[in-house]
Amino acid sequence: MKILVIGGGGREHALVWKLKQSALVEKIWCAPGNGGIAADAECVARDGGDVPAIFALAEKIAPGLTVVGPELPLVHGISDAFTARHWKIVGPLLQAAQLEGSKIYSKQFLLRHAIPTAKMYGAFDSVADAYAALDRVAWPLVLKADGLCAGKGVLVAKDKPEARAFIERVMEKGELGPGGQRMLLEEALEGDELSFIILTDGHRYAPMVPTRDHKRVFDGNAGPNTGGMGAYSSDDLLPAGLRDTIISTIVEPTLRGLARDGVSYQGFLYVGLMLTKAGPKVLEFNCRLGDPEAQAIVVRMDFDLAEVLADVADARLDPAKLKWKSGASACVVLASGGYPGKFDVGKTISGLTCIEAYTGVSVFHAGTRRHGDALVTSGGRVLGVTAAAASIQDALQKAYDAAARIHFEGMHYRKDIGAPAGRLKAVGD
Ligand SMILES: Nc1ncnc2c1ncn2[C@@H]1O[C@H](COP(=O)(O)OP(=O)(O)O)[C@@H](O)[C@H]1O
Ligand SMILES: [Mg+2]
């Protein structure tokens, strides 16, 4: 099997790392890849969001299977383009990807199919109407820009001035680009957040192990939001009762709803949940694996990912094939000084030589590139140090021990990844 992976972050390195372990795989390309992926795949300098460029690349190299990491190519219709040519690809078609591409579409989908979610106050394409609606809502209020906004499109506002300022920035001034032309206002939910990710071929589905990520930059969930500073997975993260509830009240109604709407969804579907006192409710859908959740997930896979993804592309997923290592995993993200604000790039990274052999951890690269013989930083999130073990404590220990060997100027990371492990038991059942 020859596989093309689209994307160039830690999630894509994790996918490449796992795909490469398959005896079925003879070649992997990655577009654009990064400095670490280059050791495991042939990187091709193409922008993943540029569908014509990826299409032209696929025409030339003729991969037997294409796996899409990020949302942008999907929302730009890469799966439609490939499917029209009968090229195998894992990732939903444009219409199905609207579950992520439009928060308003996604909210209307949830309401139409009576799937638990935050109450909607309204969806607006007029600034005046959005301002006016602020008189009819409860506080705090959640404001969501409709389209893709790179994680900057949602605000939980405590009062009207804060909400007004956000509407002004996003809708009037267009600071987040076209994704901010429409705005959804919804009820604020309280509880713990949980990511529940499934893989589906449009008929059957298989859940990934449950994960939780850490979005704030500093320990104790302090500081601004990031793309994700770490993630963990453990068997006891999700009690069986709650898992069943999520499947019966959220996952299966979602798949039935898609079928009823005549939308065929194929690929990874990420369900962002708030575990409220009234049960789990959907915060959002993503049409892909999360990053860094993917890193914590792949190290627990005890199956041939290439075989399973090929099955998905052929619409013959066998959920029984997805076996998991029991225990836990953790991914600690090492970030550039200043991230998520302004940061420098081009810092030399040291301490990576033989680290996988010494420590048994996997270091997934996100913002790295090769510079001669050296590896240097090229992004805000630089590396995801990821370990699987029998317990979350052991997984964290391994990941943190390895992280301590790695260095680049300004490097920082959270010391409390996985800290809330186990807390759910008190909330969930
Ligand atoms: N209805 C809600 N109630 C409380 N918090 C919310 C709600 N919706 C979103 N959030 C918070 O905002 C974050 C981002 O929202 P989300 O819908 O996941 O959008 P995105 O990931 O595209 O920015 C969530 O992880 C959650 O912390
Ligand atoms: Mg989110």
Tab-separated table of C-alpha atoms and ligand atoms in Angstrom:
chain	number	residue	atom	x	y	z
A	1	MET	CA	0.000	0.000	0.000
A	2	LYS	CA	1.205	3.492	-0.857
A	3	ILE	CA	-0.243	6.188	1.352
A	4	LEU	CA	-0.394	9.955	1.141
A	5	VAL	CA	-0.954	11.773	4.438
A	6	ILE	CA	-2.140	15.385	4.248
A	7	GLY	CA	-0.947	17.807	6.926
A	8	GLY	CA	2.210	18.725	8.742
A	9	GLY	CA	1.634	18.787	12.487
A	10	GLY	CA	1.955	16.493	15.463
A	11	ARG	CA	-1.259	14.686	14.566
A	12	GLU	CA	0.050	13.857	11.114
A	13	HIS	CA	3.391	12.691	12.501
A	14	ALA	CA	1.483	10.391	14.850
A	15	LEU	CA	-0.544	8.998	11.919
A	16	VAL	CA	2.566	8.490	9.800
A	17	TRP	CA	4.384	6.807	12.715
A	18	LYS	CA	1.540	4.325	13.177
A	19	LEU	CA	0.948	3.716	9.457
A	20	LYS	CA	4.628	3.024	8.969
A	21	GLN	CA	4.431	0.096	11.410
A	22	SER	CA	2.083	-1.759	9.065
A	23	ALA	CA	3.525	-4.605	7.026
A	24	LEU	CA	1.062	-3.620	4.289
A	25	VAL	CA	2.661	-0.225	3.780
A	26	GLU	CA	5.504	0.163	1.322
A	27	LYS	CA	5.616	3.929	0.937
A	28	ILE	CA	4.332	7.029	2.710
A	29	TRP	CA	4.308	10.595	1.422
A	30	CYS	CA	3.302	13.517	3.573
A	31	ALA	CA	2.245	16.953	2.298
A	32	PRO	CA	3.745	19.139	3.596
A	33	GLY	CA	5.088	17.134	6.569
A	34	ASN	CA	7.736	18.597	8.863
A	35	GLY	CA	11.274	18.047	10.143
A	36	GLY	CA	10.342	14.946	12.129
A	37	ILE	CA	7.953	13.415	9.622
A	38	ALA	CA	10.804	13.596	7.095
A	39	ALA	CA	12.474	10.708	8.944
A	40	ASP	CA	9.412	8.488	8.459
A	41	ALA	CA	7.939	9.593	5.143
A	42	GLU	CA	8.793	11.460	1.969
A	43	CYS	CA	7.716	15.027	2.585
A	44	VAL	CA	6.336	16.941	-0.378
A	45	ALA	CA	6.129	20.721	-0.123
A	46	ARG	CA	2.429	21.262	-0.829
A	47	ASP	CA	-0.058	23.229	1.212
A	48	GLY	CA	-2.612	20.737	2.511
A	49	GLY	CA	-5.434	23.279	2.192
A	50	ASP	CA	-4.691	23.803	-1.504
A	51	VAL	CA	-6.919	21.163	-3.054
A	52	PRO	CA	-5.812	21.645	-6.697
A	53	ALA	CA	-2.159	21.309	-5.628
A	54	ILE	CA	-2.842	18.122	-3.646
A	55	PHE	CA	-4.950	16.780	-6.487
A	56	ALA	CA	-2.117	17.375	-8.943
A	57	LEU	CA	0.316	15.681	-6.575
A	58	ALA	CA	-1.931	12.629	-6.247
A	59	GLU	CA	-2.273	12.451	-10.006
A	60	LYS	CA	1.500	12.231	-10.234
A	61	ILE	CA	2.326	9.826	-7.376
A	62	ALA	CA	-0.914	7.785	-7.475
A	63	PRO	CA	-1.276	6.840	-3.802
A	64	GLY	CA	-3.463	3.819	-3.071
A	65	LEU	CA	-4.901	5.616	-0.071
A	66	THR	CA	-4.953	9.235	1.120
A	67	VAL	CA	-5.460	10.123	4.780
A	68	VAL	CA	-6.418	13.695	5.640
A	69	GLY	CA	-5.238	15.090	8.983
A	70	PRO	CA	-6.556	18.668	9.274
A	71	GLU	CA	-9.985	20.149	8.606
A	72	LEU	CA	-9.069	22.729	5.989
A	73	PRO	CA	-8.591	20.342	3.025
A	74	LEU	CA	-11.891	18.645	3.945
A	75	VAL	CA	-13.794	21.913	4.149
A	76	HIS	CA	-12.185	22.813	0.802
A	77	GLY	CA	-13.601	19.648	-0.728
A	78	ILE	CA	-10.565	17.399	-1.089
A	79	SER	CA	-12.622	14.253	-0.510
A	80	ASP	CA	-15.141	15.291	-3.171
A	81	ALA	CA	-12.336	15.825	-5.690
A	82	PHE	CA	-10.696	12.474	-4.917
A	83	THR	CA	-13.952	10.532	-4.719
A	84	ALA	CA	-15.022	11.871	-8.125
A	85	ARG	CA	-11.926	10.130	-9.511
A	86	HIS	CA	-12.526	6.985	-7.410
A	87	TRP	CA	-9.309	7.627	-5.507
A	88	LYS	CA	-9.471	6.195	-2.011
A	89	ILE	CA	-9.451	8.784	0.739
A	90	VAL	CA	-10.276	8.874	4.444
A	91	GLY	CA	-12.146	12.029	5.432
A	92	PRO	CA	-15.699	13.317	4.921
A	93	LEU	CA	-17.109	14.984	1.833
A	94	LEU	CA	-17.662	18.724	1.840
A	95	GLN	CA	-21.259	18.599	2.972
A	96	ALA	CA	-20.550	16.283	5.898
A	97	ALA	CA	-17.506	18.372	6.864
A	98	GLN	CA	-19.917	21.272	7.441
A	99	LEU	CA	-20.444	19.737	10.881
A	100	GLU	CA	-17.126	21.420	11.641
A	101	GLY	CA	-17.047	24.052	8.900
A	102	SER	CA	-20.210	25.793	10.076
A	103	LYS	CA	-21.148	25.991	13.756
A	104	ILE	CA	-24.628	27.140	12.743
A	105	TYR	CA	-25.147	24.151	10.430
A	106	SER	CA	-23.906	21.911	13.209
A	107	LYS	CA	-26.218	23.477	15.822
A	108	GLN	CA	-29.216	23.190	13.491
A	109	PHE	CA	-28.310	19.560	12.854
A	110	LEU	CA	-28.191	18.851	16.601
A	111	LEU	CA	-31.500	20.591	17.247
A	112	ARG	CA	-33.203	18.945	14.253
A	113	HIS	CA	-32.313	15.516	15.600
A	114	ALA	CA	-32.891	16.324	19.286
A	115	ILE	CA	-29.290	15.541	20.226
A	116	PRO	CA	-28.345	17.071	23.602
A	117	THR	CA	-26.532	20.399	23.138
A	118	ALA	CA	-26.512	23.930	24.542
A	119	LYS	CA	-29.700	25.884	23.865
A	120	MET	CA	-29.429	28.218	20.880
A	121	TYR	CA	-30.427	31.864	21.374
A	122	GLY	CA	-30.051	32.652	17.713
A	123	ALA	CA	-27.874	32.690	14.602
A	124	PHE	CA	-27.153	36.048	13.009
A	125	ASP	CA	-25.708	37.452	9.835
A	126	SER	CA	-26.612	41.008	10.778
A	127	VAL	CA	-24.553	42.832	13.396
A	128	ALA	CA	-27.567	44.885	14.506
A	129	ASP	CA	-29.607	41.727	15.119
A	130	ALA	CA	-26.741	40.151	17.047
A	131	TYR	CA	-26.442	43.238	19.287
A	132	ALA	CA	-30.203	43.312	19.808
A	133	ALA	CA	-30.246	39.655	20.822
A	134	LEU	CA	-27.970	40.444	23.773
A	135	ASP	CA	-31.036	41.797	25.601
A	136	ARG	CA	-32.731	38.412	25.522
A	137	VAL	CA	-29.994	36.060	26.775
A	138	ALA	CA	-28.700	34.744	30.083
A	139	TRP	CA	-25.131	35.337	31.282
A	140	PRO	CA	-22.528	34.030	30.847
A	141	LEU	CA	-23.212	33.749	27.113
A	142	VAL	CA	-21.352	31.740	24.500
A	143	LEU	CA	-20.652	33.459	21.175
A	144	LYS	CA	-19.408	31.394	18.257
A	145	ALA	CA	-18.198	32.628	14.903
A	146	ASP	CA	-19.801	30.350	12.321
A	147	GLY	CA	-16.819	29.339	10.195
A	148	LEU	CA	-13.281	28.055	10.724
A	149	CYS	CA	-11.354	30.500	12.909
A	150	ALA	CA	-8.302	28.507	14.025
A	151	GLY	CA	-9.586	28.138	17.581
A	152	LYS	CA	-10.206	31.868	18.044
A	153	GLY	CA	-13.867	32.004	17.119
A	154	VAL	CA	-15.496	31.208	20.468
A	155	LEU	CA	-15.954	33.438	23.490
A	156	VAL	CA	-17.648	32.731	26.781
A	157	ALA	CA	-18.689	36.288	27.697
A	158	LYS	CA	-19.519	37.207	31.260
A	159	ASP	CA	-21.472	40.355	30.408
A	160	LYS	CA	-22.871	42.501	27.636
A	161	PRO	CA	-19.866	44.802	27.091
A	162	GLU	CA	-17.627	41.767	26.583
A	163	ALA	CA	-20.106	40.202	24.162
A	164	ARG	CA	-20.536	43.471	22.236
A	165	ALA	CA	-16.790	43.909	21.904
A	166	PHE	CA	-16.453	40.387	20.486
A	167	ILE	CA	-19.278	40.894	17.979
A	168	GLU	CA	-17.671	44.154	16.923
A	169	ARG	CA	-14.245	42.574	16.418
A	170	VAL	CA	-15.515	39.495	14.650
A	171	MET	CA	-18.547	40.614	12.651
A	172	GLU	CA	-17.967	44.328	12.091
A	173	LYS	CA	-14.193	44.501	11.770
A	174	GLY	CA	-13.807	41.008	10.355
A	175	GLU	CA	-10.740	40.306	12.505
A	176	LEU	CA	-11.130	36.545	12.139
A	177	GLY	CA	-11.789	36.659	8.419
A	178	PRO	CA	-14.810	35.304	6.545
A	179	GLY	CA	-15.474	32.692	9.274
A	180	GLY	CA	-16.786	35.548	11.408
A	181	GLN	CA	-19.491	36.812	9.046
A	182	ARG	CA	-22.186	34.927	10.913
A	183	MET	CA	-22.477	34.398	14.647
A	184	LEU	CA	-24.187	31.822	16.837
A	185	LEU	CA	-25.282	32.716	20.355
A	186	GLU	CA	-25.834	29.866	22.765
A	187	GLU	CA	-26.288	28.938	26.382
A	188	ALA	CA	-23.183	28.427	28.533
A	189	LEU	CA	-22.888	24.912	29.884
A	190	GLU	CA	-21.025	23.853	33.001
A	191	GLY	CA	-19.062	20.688	33.567
A	192	ASP	CA	-15.947	18.777	32.557
A	193	GLU	CA	-15.022	18.587	28.899
A	194	LEU	CA	-14.302	15.316	27.165
A	195	SER	CA	-13.366	14.415	23.606
A	196	PHE	CA	-15.050	11.357	22.159
A	197	ILE	CA	-13.749	10.408	18.742
A	198	ILE	CA	-15.078	7.741	16.449
A	199	LEU	CA	-14.001	6.311	13.125
A	200	THR	CA	-16.842	5.540	10.763
A	201	ASP	CA	-17.282	4.302	7.210
A	202	GLY	CA	-20.793	5.736	6.996
A	203	HIS	CA	-22.402	2.495	8.170
A	204	ARG	CA	-20.445	1.108	11.097
A	205	TYR	CA	-18.328	2.954	13.615
A	206	ALA	CA	-15.649	2.276	16.194
A	207	PRO	CA	-14.801	4.596	19.093
A	208	MET	CA	-11.221	5.617	19.804
A	209	VAL	CA	-10.026	5.441	23.408
A	210	PRO	CA	-11.369	8.469	25.304
A	211	THR	CA	-9.054	11.455	25.618
A	212	ARG	CA	-8.922	14.795	27.299
A	213	ASP	CA	-6.796	17.714	26.175
A	214	HIS	CA	-5.429	20.781	27.941
A	215	LYS	CA	-6.057	23.976	26.027
A	216	ARG	CA	-4.685	26.679	28.344
A	217	VAL	CA	-1.014	27.489	28.148
A	218	PHE	CA	-0.135	27.331	31.857
A	219	ASP	CA	-0.553	24.866	34.703
A	220	GLY	CA	-3.866	24.914	36.498
A	221	ASN	CA	-5.625	25.930	33.255
A	222	ALA	CA	-4.271	29.462	33.516
A	223	GLY	CA	-3.345	31.815	30.695
A	224	PRO	CA	-4.611	32.091	27.148
A	225	ASN	CA	-5.930	29.321	24.910
A	226	THR	CA	-3.596	27.352	22.673
A	227	GLY	CA	-3.969	24.693	20.020
A	228	GLY	CA	-3.496	22.200	22.873
A	229	MET	CA	-0.649	21.790	25.367
A	230	GLY	CA	-1.120	18.115	25.984
A	231	ALA	CA	-3.568	15.255	26.113
A	232	TYR	CA	-4.027	12.002	27.909
A	233	SER	CA	-6.045	8.872	27.670
A	234	SER	CA	-6.771	6.246	30.267
A	235	ASP	CA	-9.142	3.355	30.699
A	236	ASP	CA	-10.702	4.912	33.780
A	237	LEU	CA	-11.171	8.318	32.189
A	238	LEU	CA	-14.592	7.211	31.084
A	239	PRO	CA	-16.719	4.975	33.326
A	240	ALA	CA	-18.641	2.310	31.382
A	241	GLY	CA	-22.019	3.822	32.255
A	242	LEU	CA	-21.080	7.214	30.914
A	243	ARG	CA	-19.557	5.675	27.806
A	244	ASP	CA	-22.827	3.890	27.098
A	245	THR	CA	-24.754	7.113	27.653
A	246	ILE	CA	-22.512	8.982	25.213
A	247	ILE	CA	-22.968	6.269	22.620
A	248	SER	CA	-26.729	5.947	23.004
A	249	THR	CA	-27.638	9.635	23.452
A	250	ILE	CA	-25.016	11.290	21.248
A	251	VAL	CA	-23.001	9.077	18.902
A	252	GLU	CA	-25.733	6.856	17.511
A	253	PRO	CA	-28.333	9.629	17.186
A	254	THR	CA	-25.687	11.655	15.315
A	255	LEU	CA	-25.021	8.847	12.844
A	256	ARG	CA	-28.760	8.234	12.421
A	257	GLY	CA	-29.330	11.962	11.958
A	258	LEU	CA	-26.694	12.126	9.231
A	259	ALA	CA	-28.264	9.147	7.476
A	260	ARG	CA	-31.723	10.694	7.777
A	261	ASP	CA	-30.411	13.930	6.272
A	262	GLY	CA	-28.947	11.915	3.419
A	263	VAL	CA	-25.424	12.925	4.407
A	264	SER	CA	-22.882	10.156	4.218
A	265	TYR	CA	-20.079	10.713	6.718
A	266	GLN	CA	-16.825	8.811	6.407
A	267	GLY	CA	-13.640	9.294	8.434
A	268	PHE	CA	-12.896	10.437	11.954
A	269	LEU	CA	-15.636	12.308	13.773
A	270	TYR	CA	-14.621	14.184	16.887
A	271	VAL	CA	-17.366	14.992	19.336
A	272	GLY	CA	-16.518	17.702	21.867
A	273	LEU	CA	-18.660	17.136	24.940
A	274	MET	CA	-19.541	18.954	28.108
A	275	LEU	CA	-20.419	16.524	30.885
A	276	THR	CA	-23.199	18.503	32.543
A	277	LYS	CA	-25.307	17.534	35.521
A	278	ALA	CA	-28.096	16.815	33.031
A	279	GLY	CA	-25.854	14.445	31.061
A	280	PRO	CA	-23.342	14.812	28.227
A	281	LYS	CA	-24.065	17.555	25.710
A	282	VAL	CA	-22.373	18.338	22.403
A	283	LEU	CA	-20.193	21.453	22.327
A	284	GLU	CA	-18.980	20.924	18.797
A	285	PHE	CA	-18.062	18.466	16.097
A	286	ASN	CA	-14.732	18.266	14.325
A	287	CYS	CA	-14.406	16.296	11.121
A	288	ARG	CA	-10.977	14.892	12.008
A	289	LEU	CA	-8.824	13.667	14.856
A	290	GLY	CA	-7.859	16.251	17.463
A	291	ASP	CA	-4.295	17.434	17.858
A	292	PRO	CA	-2.794	16.478	20.391
A	293	GLU	CA	-5.503	13.885	21.123
A	294	ALA	CA	-4.363	11.890	18.083
A	295	GLN	CA	-0.886	11.522	19.570
A	296	ALA	CA	-2.322	10.047	22.789
A	297	ILE	CA	-4.579	7.757	20.740
A	298	VAL	CA	-2.145	6.247	18.228
A	299	VAL	CA	0.281	5.006	20.890
A	300	ARG	CA	-2.535	2.906	22.327
A	301	MET	CA	-3.551	1.346	18.995
A	302	ASP	CA	-3.026	-2.377	18.941
A	303	PHE	CA	-4.166	-2.859	15.359
A	304	ASP	CA	-3.009	-2.187	11.849
A	305	LEU	CA	-4.080	1.394	11.155
A	306	ALA	CA	-3.330	1.153	7.432
A	307	GLU	CA	-5.582	-1.883	7.081
A	308	VAL	CA	-8.391	-0.275	9.072
A	309	LEU	CA	-8.223	3.023	7.184
A	310	ALA	CA	-8.234	1.185	3.868
A	311	ASP	CA	-11.349	-0.630	5.096
A	312	VAL	CA	-12.969	2.712	5.900
A	313	ALA	CA	-12.219	4.017	2.413
A	314	ASP	CA	-13.798	0.834	1.016
A	315	ALA	CA	-16.871	1.226	3.284
A	316	ARG	CA	-16.203	-2.072	5.021
A	317	LEU	CA	-15.010	-1.081	8.475
A	318	ASP	CA	-14.922	-3.976	10.911
A	319	PRO	CA	-15.093	-2.412	14.402
A	320	ALA	CA	-13.817	-5.663	15.949
A	321	LYS	CA	-10.422	-5.028	14.365
A	322	LEU	CA	-9.821	-1.999	16.577
A	323	LYS	CA	-8.016	-3.431	19.589
A	324	TRP	CA	-6.431	-1.183	22.193
A	325	LYS	CA	-3.564	-1.474	24.622
A	326	SER	CA	-5.039	-1.393	28.084
A	327	GLY	CA	-3.806	1.276	30.473
A	328	ALA	CA	-3.107	4.841	29.554
A	329	SER	CA	-1.127	7.324	27.502
A	330	ALA	CA	0.023	10.908	27.762
A	331	CYS	CA	1.281	13.535	25.344
A	332	VAL	CA	3.186	16.551	26.646
A	333	VAL	CA	3.566	19.395	24.164
A	334	LEU	CA	6.845	21.318	24.216
A	335	ALA	CA	6.181	24.851	23.005
A	336	SER	CA	8.250	27.826	21.844
A	337	GLY	CA	8.943	30.679	24.261
A	338	GLY	CA	6.102	33.185	24.049
A	339	TYR	CA	3.578	30.784	22.487
A	340	PRO	CA	0.583	31.243	22.059
A	341	GLY	CA	1.635	34.868	21.651
A	342	LYS	CA	4.579	36.033	19.552
A	343	PHE	CA	7.476	33.566	19.475
A	344	ASP	CA	10.801	33.105	17.728
A	345	VAL	CA	11.590	30.220	15.407
A	346	GLY	CA	14.849	28.699	14.230
A	347	LYS	CA	16.015	27.565	17.695
A	348	THR	CA	18.193	24.469	17.635
A	349	ILE	CA	16.593	21.433	19.269
A	350	SER	CA	18.863	19.095	21.208
A	351	GLY	CA	18.420	15.862	23.136
A	352	LEU	CA	16.400	13.947	20.549
A	353	THR	CA	19.075	11.498	19.454
A	354	CYS	CA	18.052	7.933	20.270
A	355	ILE	CA	15.419	9.181	22.679
A	356	GLU	CA	12.846	6.685	21.433
A	357	ALA	CA	15.299	3.805	21.930
A	358	TYR	CA	16.332	4.954	25.424
A	359	THR	CA	12.989	5.895	26.853
A	360	GLY	CA	10.355	4.049	24.831
A	361	VAL	CA	8.517	7.301	24.250
A	362	SER	CA	7.541	8.684	20.865
A	363	VAL	CA	8.387	12.254	20.052
A	364	PHE	CA	5.926	13.541	17.480
A	365	HIS	CA	7.072	16.649	15.681
A	366	ALA	CA	4.787	19.596	15.049
A	367	GLY	CA	6.725	22.822	14.466
A	368	THR	CA	10.154	21.561	13.425
A	369	ARG	CA	12.210	21.693	10.287
A	370	ARG	CA	15.573	20.442	9.202
A	371	HIS	CA	18.380	22.945	8.858
A	372	GLY	CA	21.428	21.149	7.476
A	373	ASP	CA	22.117	18.389	9.976
A	374	ALA	CA	20.279	20.170	12.755
A	375	LEU	CA	16.660	20.224	13.678
A	376	VAL	CA	15.238	23.649	14.477
A	377	THR	CA	11.928	25.008	15.723
A	378	SER	CA	9.483	26.354	13.147
A	379	GLY	CA	6.223	26.791	15.026
A	380	GLY	CA	4.536	27.481	18.352
A	381	ARG	CA	3.924	23.892	19.299
A	382	VAL	CA	7.188	22.137	18.570
A	383	LEU	CA	7.128	18.552	19.841
A	384	GLY	CA	4.608	16.166	21.428
A	385	VAL	CA	6.369	13.787	23.796
A	386	THR	CA	4.074	10.802	23.968
A	387	ALA	CA	4.110	7.617	26.022
A	388	ALA	CA	1.812	4.668	26.639
A	389	ALA	CA	2.004	2.658	29.863
A	390	ALA	CA	-0.009	0.475	32.218
A	391	SER	CA	-1.208	3.460	34.239
A	392	ILE	CA	-1.591	7.189	33.689
A	393	GLN	CA	1.055	7.827	36.354
A	394	ASP	CA	3.566	5.653	34.493
A	395	ALA	CA	2.706	7.197	31.143
A	396	LEU	CA	3.190	10.692	32.565
A	397	GLN	CA	6.434	9.727	34.254
A	398	LYS	CA	7.828	8.365	30.984
A	399	ALA	CA	6.737	11.389	28.986
A	400	TYR	CA	8.063	13.901	31.518
A	401	ASP	CA	11.383	12.042	31.930
A	402	ALA	CA	11.877	12.189	28.185
A	403	ALA	CA	10.776	15.840	27.987
A	404	ALA	CA	13.467	16.712	30.531
A	405	ARG	CA	16.155	15.445	28.111
A	406	ILE	CA	15.028	17.748	25.321
A	407	HIS	CA	16.068	21.351	25.026
A	408	PHE	CA	15.647	24.423	22.876
A	409	GLU	CA	15.897	28.058	23.857
A	410	GLY	CA	12.659	29.337	25.392
A	411	MET	CA	11.066	25.870	25.571
A	412	HIS	CA	8.137	25.576	27.955
A	413	TYR	CA	5.522	22.974	28.736
A	414	ARG	CA	2.799	22.239	31.223
A	415	LYS	CA	3.758	20.163	34.247
A	416	ASP	CA	0.201	19.092	35.068
A	417	ILE	CA	-0.931	17.119	32.020
A	418	GLY	CA	-3.287	14.376	33.148
A	419	ALA	CA	-3.733	15.896	36.595
A	420	PRO	CA	-7.532	15.661	36.606
A	421	ALA	CA	-7.372	11.928	35.788
A	422	GLY	CA	-9.922	10.018	37.792
A	423	ARG	CA	-11.899	13.101	38.767
A	424	LEU	CA	-14.622	12.139	36.315
A	425	LYS	CA	-15.692	9.182	38.366
A	426	ALA	CA	-17.198	11.560	40.889
A	427	VAL	CA	-19.038	13.552	38.238
A	428	GLY	CA	-20.062	11.013	35.653
A	429	ASP	CA	-21.821	7.983	37.096
B	1	LIG	N1	-21.991	26.109	25.248
B	1	LIG	C1	-20.816	26.215	25.866
B	1	LIG	N2	-20.774	26.351	27.205
B	1	LIG	C2	-19.602	26.505	27.865
B	1	LIG	N3	-18.405	26.502	27.243
B	1	LIG	C3	-18.388	26.371	25.911
B	1	LIG	C4	-19.581	26.210	25.142
B	1	LIG	N4	-19.255	26.099	23.852
B	1	LIG	C5	-17.902	26.175	23.803
B	1	LIG	N5	-17.374	26.341	25.025
B	1	LIG	C6	-15.955	26.466	25.390
B	1	LIG	O1	-15.240	27.030	24.300
B	1	LIG	C7	-14.285	26.100	23.783
B	1	LIG	C8	-14.222	26.227	22.278
B	1	LIG	O2	-15.494	25.989	21.733
B	1	LIG	P1	-15.717	24.972	20.560
B	1	LIG	O3	-17.171	24.900	20.272
B	1	LIG	O4	-15.026	23.700	20.889
B	1	LIG	O5	-15.047	25.700	19.317
B	1	LIG	P2	-13.596	25.678	18.677
B	1	LIG	O6	-12.901	24.447	19.166
B	1	LIG	O7	-13.876	25.661	17.222
B	1	LIG	O8	-12.956	26.944	19.116
B	1	LIG	C9	-14.760	24.740	24.271
B	1	LIG	O9	-13.708	23.829	24.361
B	1	LIG	C10	-15.341	25.101	25.624
B	1	LIG	O10	-14.308	25.244	26.595
B	2	MG	MG	-13.144	22.814	20.296
